[in-house]
Short mmCIF file of C-alpha atoms in Angstrom, two decimals:
data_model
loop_
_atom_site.label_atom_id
_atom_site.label_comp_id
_atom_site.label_asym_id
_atom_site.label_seq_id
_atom_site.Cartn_x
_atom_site.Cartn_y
_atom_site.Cartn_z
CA UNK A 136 175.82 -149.44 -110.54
CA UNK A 137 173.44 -151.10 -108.26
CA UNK A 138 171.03 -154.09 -108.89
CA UNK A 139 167.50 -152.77 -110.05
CA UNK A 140 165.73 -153.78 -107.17
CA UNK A 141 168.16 -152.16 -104.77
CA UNK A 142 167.20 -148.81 -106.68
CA UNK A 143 163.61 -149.54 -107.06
CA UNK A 144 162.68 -151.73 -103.98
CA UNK A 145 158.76 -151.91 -104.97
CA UNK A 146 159.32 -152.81 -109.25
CA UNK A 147 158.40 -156.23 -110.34
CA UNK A 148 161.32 -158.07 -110.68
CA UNK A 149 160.63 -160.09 -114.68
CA UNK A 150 162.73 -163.50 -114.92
CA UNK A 151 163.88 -164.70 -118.70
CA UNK A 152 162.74 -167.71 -119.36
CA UNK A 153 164.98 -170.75 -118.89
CA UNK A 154 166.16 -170.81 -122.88
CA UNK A 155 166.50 -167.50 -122.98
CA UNK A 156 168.60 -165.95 -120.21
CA UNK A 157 171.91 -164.97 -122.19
CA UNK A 158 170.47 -163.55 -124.09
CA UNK A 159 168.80 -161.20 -122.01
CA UNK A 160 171.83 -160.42 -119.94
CA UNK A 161 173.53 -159.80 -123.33
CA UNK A 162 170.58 -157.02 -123.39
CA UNK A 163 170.54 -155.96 -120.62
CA UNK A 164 174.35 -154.93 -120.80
CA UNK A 165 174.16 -153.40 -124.16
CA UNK A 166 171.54 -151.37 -122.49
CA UNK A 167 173.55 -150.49 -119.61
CA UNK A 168 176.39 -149.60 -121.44
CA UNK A 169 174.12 -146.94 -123.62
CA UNK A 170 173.05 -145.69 -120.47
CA UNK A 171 176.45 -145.15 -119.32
CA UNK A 172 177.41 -143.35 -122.59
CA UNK A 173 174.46 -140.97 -122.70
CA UNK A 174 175.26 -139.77 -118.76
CA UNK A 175 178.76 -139.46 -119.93
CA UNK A 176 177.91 -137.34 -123.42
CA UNK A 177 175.51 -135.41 -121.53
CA UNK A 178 177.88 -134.65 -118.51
CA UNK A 179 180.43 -133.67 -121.28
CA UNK A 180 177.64 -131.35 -122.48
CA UNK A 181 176.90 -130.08 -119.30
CA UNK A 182 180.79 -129.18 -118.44
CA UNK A 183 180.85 -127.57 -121.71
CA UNK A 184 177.90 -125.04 -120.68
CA UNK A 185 178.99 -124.18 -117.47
CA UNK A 186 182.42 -123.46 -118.40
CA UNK A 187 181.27 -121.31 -121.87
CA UNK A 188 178.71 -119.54 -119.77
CA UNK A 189 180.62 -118.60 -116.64
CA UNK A 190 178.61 -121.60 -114.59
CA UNK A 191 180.42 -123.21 -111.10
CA UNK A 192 181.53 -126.38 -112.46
CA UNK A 193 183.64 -129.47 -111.28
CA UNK A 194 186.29 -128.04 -108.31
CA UNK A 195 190.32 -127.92 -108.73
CA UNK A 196 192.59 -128.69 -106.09
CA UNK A 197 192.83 -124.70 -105.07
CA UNK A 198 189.14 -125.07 -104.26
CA UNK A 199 187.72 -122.66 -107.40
CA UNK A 200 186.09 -124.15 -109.65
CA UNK A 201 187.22 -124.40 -113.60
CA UNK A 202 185.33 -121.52 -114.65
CA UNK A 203 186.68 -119.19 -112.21
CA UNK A 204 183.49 -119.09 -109.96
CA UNK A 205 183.84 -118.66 -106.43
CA UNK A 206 182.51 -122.27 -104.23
CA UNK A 207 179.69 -121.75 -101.70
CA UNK A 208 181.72 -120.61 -98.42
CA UNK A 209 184.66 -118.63 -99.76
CA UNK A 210 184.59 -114.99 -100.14
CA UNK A 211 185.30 -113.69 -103.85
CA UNK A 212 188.50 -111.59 -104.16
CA UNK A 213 188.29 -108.19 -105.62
CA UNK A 214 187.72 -107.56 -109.10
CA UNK A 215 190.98 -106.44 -110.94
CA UNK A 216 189.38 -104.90 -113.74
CA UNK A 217 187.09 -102.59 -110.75
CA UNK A 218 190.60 -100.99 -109.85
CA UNK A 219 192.69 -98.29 -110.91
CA UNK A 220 196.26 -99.33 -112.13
CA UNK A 221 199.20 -97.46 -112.10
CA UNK A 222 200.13 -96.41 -115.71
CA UNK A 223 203.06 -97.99 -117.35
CA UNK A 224 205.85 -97.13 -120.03
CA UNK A 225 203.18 -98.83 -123.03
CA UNK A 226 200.24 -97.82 -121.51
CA UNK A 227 200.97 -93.21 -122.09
CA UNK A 228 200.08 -92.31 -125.55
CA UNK A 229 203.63 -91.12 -127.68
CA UNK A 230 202.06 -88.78 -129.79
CA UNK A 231 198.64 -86.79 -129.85
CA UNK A 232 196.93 -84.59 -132.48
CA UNK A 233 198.70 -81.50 -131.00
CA UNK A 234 195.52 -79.46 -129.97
CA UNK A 235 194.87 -78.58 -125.86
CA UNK A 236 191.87 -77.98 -124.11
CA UNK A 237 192.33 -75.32 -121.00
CA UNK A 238 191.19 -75.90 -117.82
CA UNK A 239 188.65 -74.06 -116.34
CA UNK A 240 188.00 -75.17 -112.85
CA UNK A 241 189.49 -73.22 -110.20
CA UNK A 242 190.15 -69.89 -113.09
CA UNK A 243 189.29 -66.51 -112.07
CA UNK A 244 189.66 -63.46 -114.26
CA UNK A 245 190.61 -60.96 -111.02
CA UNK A 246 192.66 -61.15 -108.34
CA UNK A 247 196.05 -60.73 -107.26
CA UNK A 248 199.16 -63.13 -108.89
CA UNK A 249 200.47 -64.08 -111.70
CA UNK A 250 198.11 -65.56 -113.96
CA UNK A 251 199.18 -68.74 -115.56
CA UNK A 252 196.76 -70.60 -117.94
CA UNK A 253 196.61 -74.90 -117.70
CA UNK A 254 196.18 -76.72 -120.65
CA UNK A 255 196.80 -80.48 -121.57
CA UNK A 256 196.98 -82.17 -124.33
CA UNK A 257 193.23 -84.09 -126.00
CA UNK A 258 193.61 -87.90 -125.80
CA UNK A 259 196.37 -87.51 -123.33
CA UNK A 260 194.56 -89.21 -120.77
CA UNK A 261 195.14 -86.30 -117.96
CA UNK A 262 191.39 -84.50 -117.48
CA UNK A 263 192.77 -80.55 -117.28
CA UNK A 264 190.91 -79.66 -114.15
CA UNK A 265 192.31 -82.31 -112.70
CA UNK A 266 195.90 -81.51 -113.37
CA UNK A 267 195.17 -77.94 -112.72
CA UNK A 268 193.92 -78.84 -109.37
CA UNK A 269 197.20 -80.51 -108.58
CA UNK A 270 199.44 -77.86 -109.85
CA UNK A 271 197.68 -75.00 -107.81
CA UNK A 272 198.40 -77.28 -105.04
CA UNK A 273 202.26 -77.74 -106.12
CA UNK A 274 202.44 -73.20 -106.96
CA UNK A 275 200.58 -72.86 -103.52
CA UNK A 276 202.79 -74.95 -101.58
CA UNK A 277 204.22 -73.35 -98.40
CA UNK A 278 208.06 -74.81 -99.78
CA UNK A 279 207.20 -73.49 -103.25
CA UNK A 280 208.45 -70.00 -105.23
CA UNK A 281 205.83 -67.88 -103.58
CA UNK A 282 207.43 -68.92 -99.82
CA UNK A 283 211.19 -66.93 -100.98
CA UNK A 284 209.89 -63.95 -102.90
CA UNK A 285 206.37 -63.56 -101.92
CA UNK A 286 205.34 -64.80 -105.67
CA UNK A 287 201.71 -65.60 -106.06
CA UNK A 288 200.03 -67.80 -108.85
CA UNK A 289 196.24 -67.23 -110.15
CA UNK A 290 194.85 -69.26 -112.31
CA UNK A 291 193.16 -68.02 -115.49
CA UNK A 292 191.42 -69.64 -118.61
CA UNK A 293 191.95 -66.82 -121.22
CA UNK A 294 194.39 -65.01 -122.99
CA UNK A 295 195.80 -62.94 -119.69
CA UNK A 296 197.95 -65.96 -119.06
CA UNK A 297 201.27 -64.71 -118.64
CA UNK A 298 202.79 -68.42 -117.94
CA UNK A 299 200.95 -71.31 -119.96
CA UNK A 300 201.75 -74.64 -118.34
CA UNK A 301 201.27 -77.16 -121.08
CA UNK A 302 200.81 -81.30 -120.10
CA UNK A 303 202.02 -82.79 -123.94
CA UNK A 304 202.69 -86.24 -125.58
CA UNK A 305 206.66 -86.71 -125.55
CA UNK A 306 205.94 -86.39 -129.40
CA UNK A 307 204.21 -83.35 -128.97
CA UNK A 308 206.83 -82.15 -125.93
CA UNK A 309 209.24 -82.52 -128.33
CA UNK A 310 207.90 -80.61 -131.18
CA UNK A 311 207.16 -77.51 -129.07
CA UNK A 312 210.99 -78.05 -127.56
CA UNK A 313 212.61 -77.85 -130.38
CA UNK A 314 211.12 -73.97 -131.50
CA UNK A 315 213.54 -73.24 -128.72
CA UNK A 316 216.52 -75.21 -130.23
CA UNK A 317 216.05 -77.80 -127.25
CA UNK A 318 216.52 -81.44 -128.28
CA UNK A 319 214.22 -83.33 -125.47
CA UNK A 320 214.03 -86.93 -126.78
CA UNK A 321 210.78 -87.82 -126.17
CA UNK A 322 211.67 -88.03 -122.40
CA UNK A 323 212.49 -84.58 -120.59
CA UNK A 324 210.55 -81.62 -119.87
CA UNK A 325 210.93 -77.98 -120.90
CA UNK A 326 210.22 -74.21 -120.66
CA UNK A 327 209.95 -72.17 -124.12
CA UNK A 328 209.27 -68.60 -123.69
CA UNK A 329 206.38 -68.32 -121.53
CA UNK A 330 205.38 -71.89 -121.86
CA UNK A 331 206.59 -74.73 -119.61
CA UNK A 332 205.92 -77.90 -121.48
CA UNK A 333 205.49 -81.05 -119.33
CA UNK A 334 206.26 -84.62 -120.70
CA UNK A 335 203.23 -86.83 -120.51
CA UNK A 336 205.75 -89.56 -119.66
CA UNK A 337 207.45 -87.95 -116.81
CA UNK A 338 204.13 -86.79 -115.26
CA UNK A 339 202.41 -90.30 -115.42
CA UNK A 340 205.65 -92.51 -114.98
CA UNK A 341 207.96 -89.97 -112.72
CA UNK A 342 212.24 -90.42 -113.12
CA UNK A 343 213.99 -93.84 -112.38
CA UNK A 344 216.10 -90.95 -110.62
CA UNK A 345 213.63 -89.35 -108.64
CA UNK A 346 213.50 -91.09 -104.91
CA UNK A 347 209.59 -90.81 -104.53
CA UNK A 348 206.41 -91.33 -106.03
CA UNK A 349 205.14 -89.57 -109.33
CA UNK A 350 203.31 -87.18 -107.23
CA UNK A 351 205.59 -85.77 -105.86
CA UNK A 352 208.36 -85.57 -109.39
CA UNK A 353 205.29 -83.55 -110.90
CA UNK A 354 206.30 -81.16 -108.34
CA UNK A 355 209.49 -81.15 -109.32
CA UNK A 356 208.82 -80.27 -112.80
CA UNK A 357 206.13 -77.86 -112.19
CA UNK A 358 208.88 -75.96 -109.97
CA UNK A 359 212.12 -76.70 -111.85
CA UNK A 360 211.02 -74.99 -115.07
CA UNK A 361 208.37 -72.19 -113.65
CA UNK A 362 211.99 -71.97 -111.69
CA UNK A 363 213.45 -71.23 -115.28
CA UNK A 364 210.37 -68.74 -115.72
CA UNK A 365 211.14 -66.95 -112.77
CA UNK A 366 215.02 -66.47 -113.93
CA UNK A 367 216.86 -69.06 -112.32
CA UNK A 368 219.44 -71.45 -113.79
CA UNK A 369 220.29 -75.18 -113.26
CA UNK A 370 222.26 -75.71 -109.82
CA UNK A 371 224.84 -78.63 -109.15
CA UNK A 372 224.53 -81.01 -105.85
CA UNK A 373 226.03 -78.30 -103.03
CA UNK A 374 227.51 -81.76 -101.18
CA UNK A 375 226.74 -86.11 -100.19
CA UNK A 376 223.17 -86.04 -98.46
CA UNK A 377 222.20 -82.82 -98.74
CA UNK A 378 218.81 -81.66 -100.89
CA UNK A 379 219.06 -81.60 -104.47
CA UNK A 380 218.25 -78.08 -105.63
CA UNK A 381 214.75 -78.06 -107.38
CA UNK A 382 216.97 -76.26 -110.13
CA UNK A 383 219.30 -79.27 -110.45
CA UNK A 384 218.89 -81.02 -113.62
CA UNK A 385 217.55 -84.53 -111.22
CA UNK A 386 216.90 -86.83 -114.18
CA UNK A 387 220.31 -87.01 -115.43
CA UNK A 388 221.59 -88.13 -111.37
CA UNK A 389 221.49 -86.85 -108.06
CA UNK A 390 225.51 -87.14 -107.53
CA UNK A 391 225.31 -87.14 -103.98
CA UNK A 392 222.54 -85.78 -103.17
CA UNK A 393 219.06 -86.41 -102.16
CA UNK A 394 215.50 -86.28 -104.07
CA UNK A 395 214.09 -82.94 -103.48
CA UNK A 396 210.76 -81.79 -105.03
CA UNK A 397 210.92 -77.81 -103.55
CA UNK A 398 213.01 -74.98 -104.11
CA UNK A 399 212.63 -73.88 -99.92
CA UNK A 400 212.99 -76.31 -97.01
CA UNK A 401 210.35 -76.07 -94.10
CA UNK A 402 212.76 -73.62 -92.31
CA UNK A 403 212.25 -71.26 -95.46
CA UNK A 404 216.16 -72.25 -96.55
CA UNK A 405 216.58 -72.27 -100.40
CA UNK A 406 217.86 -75.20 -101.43
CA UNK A 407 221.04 -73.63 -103.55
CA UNK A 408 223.93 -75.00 -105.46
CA UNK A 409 226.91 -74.40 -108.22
CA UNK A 410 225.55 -72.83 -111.05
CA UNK A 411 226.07 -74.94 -114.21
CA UNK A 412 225.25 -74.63 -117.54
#
């Protein structure tokens, strides 16, 4: 600490008298050593503050300050909690209440195709004009059914449905399964009549089998069991490398073959194989 008058060059410096000097500089310490405590205690206080309320306060060795705030000069990385995140294994709901809203955008009541009805499960997490929207895209596709046999797909929102695509909890999937004496264990997909029945988990998560992005395995399901809708049984791998069949049963292993979403190739080939079981 410097000398009073080297702080305050224009005070009156006051002498003790003779007698009394030590015990003025016996004062004067205890007085700087309050002094010293206070700016400490209140420097405590101040730390405190900033770092309860979010303030900039002293700087670590990475250059951000305690509280997280960014130091004049640097530029402030993206929020993580401003972007989307893929959805995990913990994060899709097991079970809903078993009721489905039907989606509406994109319906119309005439036209030419079959009409097939969306619906997806409330508190699912999957908005049904949303999914709809994807799975006209996937029924549309140039490699899908209607490229073989000249099918067509309309979408409807009433009872003319004559295919009802359903996006369920696995808890839910399961339930609606098993009417058709299939056991589906929470984890694979299924068609019942003239319902398919999607797992939530396989259309948020994909397969650990399936060689692409979730995108892309919805496909797969939407065509594997409208597939079953349209008559056709599972398929085997046909050989090493080539396409799996979009019949092929691709969650329990590709054997050889390759992850394949479509039932044609961009020749207009069907992607065929052994029949199995």
């Amino acid at each position: 600490m410097l000398d009073a008058r080297q702080d305050h060059p224009g005070a009156r410096t006051h002498r003790a008298a003779p007698g009394r000097r030590g015990t003025a500089r016996r004062r004067t310490g205890r007085r700087r050593a309050a002094a010293t405590t206070a700016l400490l205690a209140a420097g405590a206080a101040s730390l405190y503050l900033a770092v309860a309320h979010g303030l900039p306060g002293p700087h670590d060795r990475s250059g951000r300050d305690a509280a997280g705030a960014t130091p004049a000069g640097e530029t402030a990385a993206p929020d993580p909690a401003g972007t989307a995140r893929a959805p995990t294994r913990s994060s899709v709901p097991e079970s809903g209440p078993g009721t489905f809203t039907t989606a509406t955008a994109g319906a119309r009541a005439t036209g030419a195709g079959r009409p097939y009805r969306v619906e997806t499960e409330d508190g699912s997490g999957v908005r049904p004009d949303d999914a709809a929207e994807r799975i006209a895209a996937i029924l549309g596709h140039e490699q899908g059914w209607s490229r073989g046999d000249g099918t067509a797909f309309r979408q409807v929102a009433d009872d003319s449905a004559t295919l009802v695509i359903r996006i369920a909890t696995p808890h839910t999937s399961d339930g609606i399964c098993a009417t058709g004496g299939l056991d589906t264990r929470g984890e694979l997909n299924c068609r019942v009549g003239a319902t398919v029945v999607v797992n939530l988990r396989r259309w948020q998560l994909g397969s650990p089998e399936f060689d692409g992005p979730p995108e892309e395995y919805r496909a797969l399901i939407v065509n594997h069991e409208v597939g079953h809708w349209l008559g056709y049984g599972h398929r085997g791998c046909p050989g090493p490398g080539a396409p799996a069949p979009v019949m092929m049963q691709q969650i329990k292993g590709l054997h050889g073959c390759v992850s394949n979403a479509w039932p044609y190739g961009r020749d207009g080939t069907f992607h065929d194989g052994p029949h199995e079981p």
